[in-house]
């Protein structure tokens, strides 16, 4: 870390990667635990080892913007960030160009480092966070039906209804016709049977005239 009284008060020796004369290899167990948790919960895990001196003083800002852009971060946001980091200066002092490095201790420090990284990761994973870089939530689009389509649907419904009514009436008429034909056939059969009996009696009477 950058040696200063402010950072010594803010960061305690219990924090990761800020202990004096200790290397990052002592935190392998912590990294393995994080990897295990990420695998178990099926979440993406990003691990970065940053040399803060090089990050603040020597990083190429244009290449940083390009990498973040490839991650899927918004173009307008990146253009605004790039324009805000062209120069640096305080009241009463002359401004000078800063083509490299990330601002440290400035008001825009949060947006210059943490904001860029977190926004890039959120954009790449399509996460909507209403508390950081507000965006309009996705809205549902209403589908409007043309009046002609509505009219055609109504006509089709009426046609189907009339067709069903006609089929019902036709079925009732067919049933009545079948029952009427059955009665006529029965009456014809009875008449034929009666005629046959009468003919048989006449034949018997003709055969026995004496009787």
mmCIF file of C-alpha atoms in Angstrom:
data_model
loop_
_atom_site.group_PDB
_atom_site.id
_atom_site.type_symbol
_atom_site.label_atom_id
_atom_site.label_comp_id
_atom_site.label_asym_id
_atom_site.label_seq_id
_atom_site.Cartn_x
_atom_site.Cartn_y
_atom_site.Cartn_z
ATOM 1 C CA UNK A 1 0.000 0.000 0.000
ATOM 2 C CA UNK A 2 1.012 3.625 -0.376
ATOM 3 C CA UNK A 3 2.700 4.634 2.921
ATOM 4 C CA UNK A 4 0.830 7.496 4.537
ATOM 5 C CA UNK A 5 -0.699 8.272 7.902
ATOM 6 C CA UNK A 6 -4.203 8.235 6.412
ATOM 7 C CA UNK A 7 -3.820 4.713 5.041
ATOM 8 C CA UNK A 8 -2.171 3.453 8.240
ATOM 9 C CA UNK A 9 -5.206 4.638 10.182
ATOM 10 C CA UNK A 10 -7.683 3.214 7.712
ATOM 11 C CA UNK A 11 -6.167 -0.208 7.062
ATOM 12 C CA UNK A 12 -5.409 -2.472 10.007
ATOM 13 C CA UNK A 13 -2.898 -5.376 9.977
ATOM 14 C CA UNK A 14 -5.813 -7.842 10.092
ATOM 15 C CA UNK A 15 -6.863 -6.988 6.554
ATOM 16 C CA UNK A 16 -5.759 -9.113 3.628
ATOM 17 C CA UNK A 17 -2.643 -8.059 1.673
ATOM 18 C CA UNK A 18 -1.754 -5.069 3.867
ATOM 19 C CA UNK A 19 0.531 -6.731 6.427
ATOM 20 C CA UNK A 20 4.061 -5.420 6.556
ATOM 21 C CA UNK A 21 6.777 -7.735 5.171
ATOM 22 C CA UNK A 22 4.296 -10.434 4.255
ATOM 23 C CA UNK A 23 3.576 -11.760 0.778
ATOM 24 C CA UNK A 24 0.400 -12.793 -0.970
ATOM 25 C CA UNK A 25 1.366 -16.490 -0.889
ATOM 26 C CA UNK A 26 0.229 -16.555 2.742
ATOM 27 C CA UNK A 27 -3.321 -15.976 1.534
ATOM 28 C CA UNK A 28 -3.495 -19.099 -0.655
ATOM 29 C CA UNK A 29 -5.837 -20.725 1.874
ATOM 30 C CA UNK A 30 -8.208 -17.750 1.658
ATOM 31 C CA UNK A 31 -8.175 -17.912 -2.132
ATOM 32 C CA UNK A 32 -8.848 -21.676 -2.095
ATOM 33 C CA UNK A 33 -11.783 -21.135 0.248
ATOM 34 C CA UNK A 34 -13.174 -18.465 -2.086
ATOM 35 C CA UNK A 35 -12.788 -20.780 -5.085
ATOM 36 C CA UNK A 36 -14.589 -23.569 -3.217
ATOM 37 C CA UNK A 37 -17.463 -21.276 -2.274
ATOM 38 C CA UNK A 38 -17.746 -20.003 -5.855
ATOM 39 C CA UNK A 39 -17.870 -23.555 -7.232
ATOM 40 C CA UNK A 40 -20.422 -24.689 -4.674
ATOM 41 C CA UNK A 41 -22.718 -21.723 -5.311
ATOM 42 C CA UNK A 42 -22.043 -21.755 -9.088
ATOM 43 C CA UNK A 43 -20.966 -18.115 -9.183
ATOM 44 C CA UNK A 44 -18.242 -16.411 -11.175
ATOM 45 C CA UNK A 45 -15.118 -15.453 -9.244
ATOM 46 C CA UNK A 46 -12.674 -12.718 -10.273
ATOM 47 C CA UNK A 47 -9.291 -12.543 -8.582
ATOM 48 C CA UNK A 48 -6.861 -9.712 -9.358
ATOM 49 C CA UNK A 49 -3.368 -9.093 -8.017
ATOM 50 C CA UNK A 50 -2.701 -5.370 -8.286
ATOM 51 C CA UNK A 51 0.542 -3.502 -7.829
ATOM 52 C CA UNK A 52 -0.894 -0.251 -6.504
ATOM 53 C CA UNK A 53 2.201 1.779 -7.313
ATOM 54 C CA UNK A 54 2.061 0.748 -10.970
ATOM 55 C CA UNK A 55 -1.712 0.987 -11.067
ATOM 56 C CA UNK A 56 -1.745 4.576 -9.867
ATOM 57 C CA UNK A 57 1.312 5.787 -11.743
ATOM 58 C CA UNK A 58 2.035 3.682 -14.818
ATOM 59 C CA UNK A 59 -1.137 2.063 -16.109
ATOM 60 C CA UNK A 60 -2.062 3.072 -19.662
ATOM 61 C CA UNK A 61 -5.484 4.665 -19.281
ATOM 62 C CA UNK A 62 -6.456 4.227 -22.925
ATOM 63 C CA UNK A 63 -5.777 0.483 -22.814
ATOM 64 C CA UNK A 64 -7.678 0.254 -19.543
ATOM 65 C CA UNK A 65 -10.686 1.937 -21.154
ATOM 66 C CA UNK A 66 -10.461 -0.425 -24.151
ATOM 67 C CA UNK A 67 -10.381 -3.524 -21.945
ATOM 68 C CA UNK A 68 -13.325 -2.330 -19.904
ATOM 69 C CA UNK A 69 -15.173 -1.538 -23.158
ATOM 70 C CA UNK A 70 -14.608 -5.099 -24.398
ATOM 71 C CA UNK A 71 -16.104 -6.335 -21.141
ATOM 72 C CA UNK A 72 -19.399 -4.742 -22.161
ATOM 73 C CA UNK A 73 -19.424 -1.490 -20.204
ATOM 74 C CA UNK A 74 -21.451 1.398 -21.623
ATOM 75 C CA UNK A 75 -19.662 3.462 -24.271
ATOM 76 C CA UNK A 76 -21.034 6.828 -23.129
ATOM 77 C CA UNK A 77 -19.984 6.137 -19.538
ATOM 78 C CA UNK A 78 -16.450 5.233 -20.644
ATOM 79 C CA UNK A 79 -16.193 8.344 -22.830
ATOM 80 C CA UNK A 80 -17.233 10.513 -19.878
ATOM 81 C CA UNK A 81 -14.660 8.827 -17.641
ATOM 82 C CA UNK A 82 -11.949 9.259 -20.248
ATOM 83 C CA UNK A 83 -12.727 12.969 -20.597
ATOM 84 C CA UNK A 84 -12.693 13.448 -16.809
ATOM 85 C CA UNK A 85 -9.183 11.983 -16.453
ATOM 86 C CA UNK A 86 -7.289 13.965 -19.087
ATOM 87 C CA UNK A 87 -5.685 16.379 -16.652
ATOM 88 C CA UNK A 88 -5.345 17.019 -12.951
ATOM 89 C CA UNK A 89 -4.791 20.069 -10.826
ATOM 90 C CA UNK A 90 -5.936 21.893 -7.695
ATOM 91 C CA UNK A 91 -7.128 25.436 -7.073
ATOM 92 C CA UNK A 92 -4.244 27.835 -7.441
ATOM 93 C CA UNK A 93 -2.009 25.357 -9.264
ATOM 94 C CA UNK A 94 -1.481 24.797 -12.949
ATOM 95 C CA UNK A 95 -3.160 21.784 -14.454
ATOM 96 C CA UNK A 96 -1.024 19.181 -16.213
ATOM 97 C CA UNK A 97 -1.832 16.271 -18.501
ATOM 98 C CA UNK A 98 -2.136 12.758 -17.050
ATOM 99 C CA UNK A 99 -2.136 10.211 -19.889
ATOM 100 C CA UNK A 100 -1.466 7.323 -17.523
ATOM 101 C CA UNK A 101 -2.274 6.269 -13.983
ATOM 102 C CA UNK A 102 -5.458 6.319 -11.931
ATOM 103 C CA UNK A 103 -6.269 9.221 -9.650
ATOM 104 C CA UNK A 104 -5.644 8.662 -5.967
ATOM 105 C CA UNK A 105 -7.265 10.744 -3.251
ATOM 106 C CA UNK A 106 -9.423 12.734 -5.687
ATOM 107 C CA UNK A 107 -13.189 13.035 -5.584
ATOM 108 C CA UNK A 108 -13.467 10.871 -8.692
ATOM 109 C CA UNK A 109 -11.241 8.119 -7.274
ATOM 110 C CA UNK A 110 -14.212 5.869 -6.579
ATOM 111 C CA UNK A 111 -15.426 6.258 -10.161
ATOM 112 C CA UNK A 112 -11.909 6.082 -11.588
ATOM 113 C CA UNK A 113 -10.959 2.707 -10.152
ATOM 114 C CA UNK A 114 -13.682 0.867 -8.258
ATOM 115 C CA UNK A 115 -16.454 2.306 -10.398
ATOM 116 C CA UNK A 116 -14.832 1.213 -13.648
ATOM 117 C CA UNK A 117 -14.075 -2.310 -12.476
ATOM 118 C CA UNK A 118 -17.392 -2.957 -10.751
ATOM 119 C CA UNK A 119 -19.376 -1.502 -13.661
ATOM 120 C CA UNK A 120 -17.461 -3.647 -16.143
ATOM 121 C CA UNK A 121 -18.123 -6.809 -14.146
ATOM 122 C CA UNK A 122 -21.774 -5.967 -13.657
ATOM 123 C CA UNK A 123 -22.222 -5.209 -17.354
ATOM 124 C CA UNK A 124 -20.509 -8.448 -18.377
ATOM 125 C CA UNK A 125 -22.786 -10.480 -16.074
ATOM 126 C CA UNK A 126 -25.919 -8.429 -16.931
ATOM 127 C CA UNK A 127 -26.655 -7.545 -13.302
ATOM 128 C CA UNK A 128 -29.042 -4.676 -12.581
ATOM 129 C CA UNK A 129 -28.120 -2.776 -9.430
ATOM 130 C CA UNK A 130 -30.444 0.213 -8.764
ATOM 131 C CA UNK A 131 -28.077 1.677 -6.161
ATOM 132 C CA UNK A 132 -25.117 2.139 -8.514
ATOM 133 C CA UNK A 133 -25.217 3.820 -11.923
ATOM 134 C CA UNK A 134 -29.037 3.909 -12.106
ATOM 135 C CA UNK A 135 -30.610 2.593 -15.260
ATOM 136 C CA UNK A 136 -34.156 2.353 -16.425
ATOM 137 C CA UNK A 137 -35.613 -1.021 -15.432
ATOM 138 C CA UNK A 138 -36.846 -3.204 -18.289
ATOM 139 C CA UNK A 139 -40.420 -2.359 -19.225
ATOM 140 C CA UNK A 140 -42.971 -4.658 -20.770
ATOM 141 C CA UNK A 141 -44.135 -3.743 -24.246
ATOM 142 C CA UNK A 142 -47.888 -3.721 -24.767
ATOM 143 C CA UNK A 143 -49.039 -5.467 -27.944
ATOM 144 C CA UNK A 144 -51.791 -3.519 -29.700
ATOM 145 C CA UNK A 145 -54.215 -5.445 -31.929
ATOM 146 C CA UNK A 146 -55.437 -3.850 -35.154
ATOM 147 C CA UNK A 147 -59.218 -3.151 -35.288
ATOM 148 C CA UNK A 148 -59.552 -5.244 -38.468
ATOM 149 C CA UNK A 149 -58.082 -8.242 -36.689
ATOM 150 C CA UNK A 150 -60.554 -7.784 -33.836
ATOM 151 C CA UNK A 151 -63.439 -7.606 -36.339
ATOM 152 C CA UNK A 152 -62.289 -10.773 -38.089
ATOM 153 C CA UNK A 153 -62.053 -12.599 -34.771
ATOM 154 C CA UNK A 154 -65.609 -11.544 -33.854
ATOM 155 C CA UNK A 155 -66.944 -12.676 -37.231
ATOM 156 C CA UNK A 156 -65.171 -16.005 -36.898
ATOM 157 C CA UNK A 157 -66.663 -16.498 -33.428
ATOM 158 C CA UNK A 158 -70.192 -15.719 -34.725
ATOM 159 C CA UNK A 159 -69.721 -18.072 -37.697
ATOM 160 C CA UNK A 160 -68.593 -20.930 -35.428
ATOM 161 C CA UNK A 161 -71.541 -20.283 -33.099
ATOM 162 C CA UNK A 162 -74.051 -20.373 -36.007
ATOM 163 C CA UNK A 163 -72.437 -23.536 -37.350
ATOM 164 C CA UNK A 164 -72.763 -25.256 -33.969
ATOM 165 C CA UNK A 165 -76.446 -24.237 -33.708
ATOM 166 C CA UNK A 166 -77.147 -25.544 -37.237
ATOM 167 C CA UNK A 167 -75.436 -28.847 -36.466
ATOM 168 C CA UNK A 168 -77.522 -29.217 -33.276
ATOM 169 C CA UNK A 169 -80.801 -28.534 -35.163
ATOM 170 C CA UNK A 170 -79.809 -30.924 -37.941
ATOM 171 C CA UNK A 171 -79.068 -33.679 -35.432
ATOM 172 C CA UNK A 172 -82.469 -33.200 -33.758
ATOM 173 C CA UNK A 173 -84.254 -33.304 -37.149
ATOM 174 C CA UNK A 174 -82.383 -36.456 -38.154
ATOM 175 C CA UNK A 175 -83.343 -38.135 -34.893
ATOM 176 C CA UNK A 176 -87.008 -37.189 -35.390
ATOM 177 C CA UNK A 177 -86.945 -38.409 -39.016
ATOM 178 C CA UNK A 178 -85.427 -41.716 -37.983
ATOM 179 C CA UNK A 179 -88.062 -42.210 -35.286
ATOM 180 C CA UNK A 180 -90.877 -41.350 -37.815
ATOM 181 C CA UNK A 181 -89.533 -43.805 -40.374
ATOM 182 C CA UNK A 182 -89.401 -46.467 -37.683
ATOM 183 C CA UNK A 183 -93.070 -45.908 -36.826
ATOM 184 C CA UNK A 184 -94.092 -46.048 -40.512
ATOM 185 C CA UNK A 185 -92.170 -49.280 -41.002
ATOM 186 C CA UNK A 186 -93.828 -50.808 -37.931
ATOM 187 C CA UNK A 187 -97.299 -49.800 -39.161
ATOM 188 C CA UNK A 188 -96.577 -51.223 -42.609
ATOM 189 C CA UNK A 189 -95.397 -54.478 -41.075
ATOM 190 C CA UNK A 190 -98.569 -54.671 -38.932
ATOM 191 C CA UNK A 191 -100.775 -53.984 -41.963
ATOM 192 C CA UNK A 192 -98.974 -56.622 -43.965
ATOM 193 C CA UNK A 193 -99.435 -59.121 -41.162
ATOM 194 C CA UNK A 194 -103.186 -58.296 -40.956
ATOM 195 C CA UNK A 195 -103.577 -58.647 -44.738
ATOM 196 C CA UNK A 196 -101.826 -61.987 -44.652
ATOM 197 C CA UNK A 197 -104.162 -63.263 -41.935
ATOM 198 C CA UNK A 198 -107.243 -62.125 -43.884
ATOM 199 C CA UNK A 199 -106.012 -63.798 -47.054
ATOM 200 C CA UNK A 200 -105.404 -66.985 -45.129
ATOM 201 C CA UNK A 201 -108.981 -66.949 -43.766
ATOM 202 C CA UNK A 202 -110.424 -66.415 -47.218
ATOM 203 C CA UNK A 203 -108.355 -69.258 -48.572
ATOM 204 C CA UNK A 204 -109.555 -71.530 -45.783
ATOM 205 C CA UNK A 205 -113.182 -70.558 -46.407
ATOM 206 C CA UNK A 206 -112.840 -71.277 -50.122
ATOM 207 C CA UNK A 207 -111.339 -74.668 -49.408
ATOM 208 C CA UNK A 208 -114.309 -75.723 -47.213
ATOM 209 C CA UNK A 209 -117.524 -74.437 -48.912
ATOM 210 C CA UNK A 210 -119.744 -76.834 -46.989
ATOM 211 C CA UNK A 211 -118.771 -75.313 -43.771
#
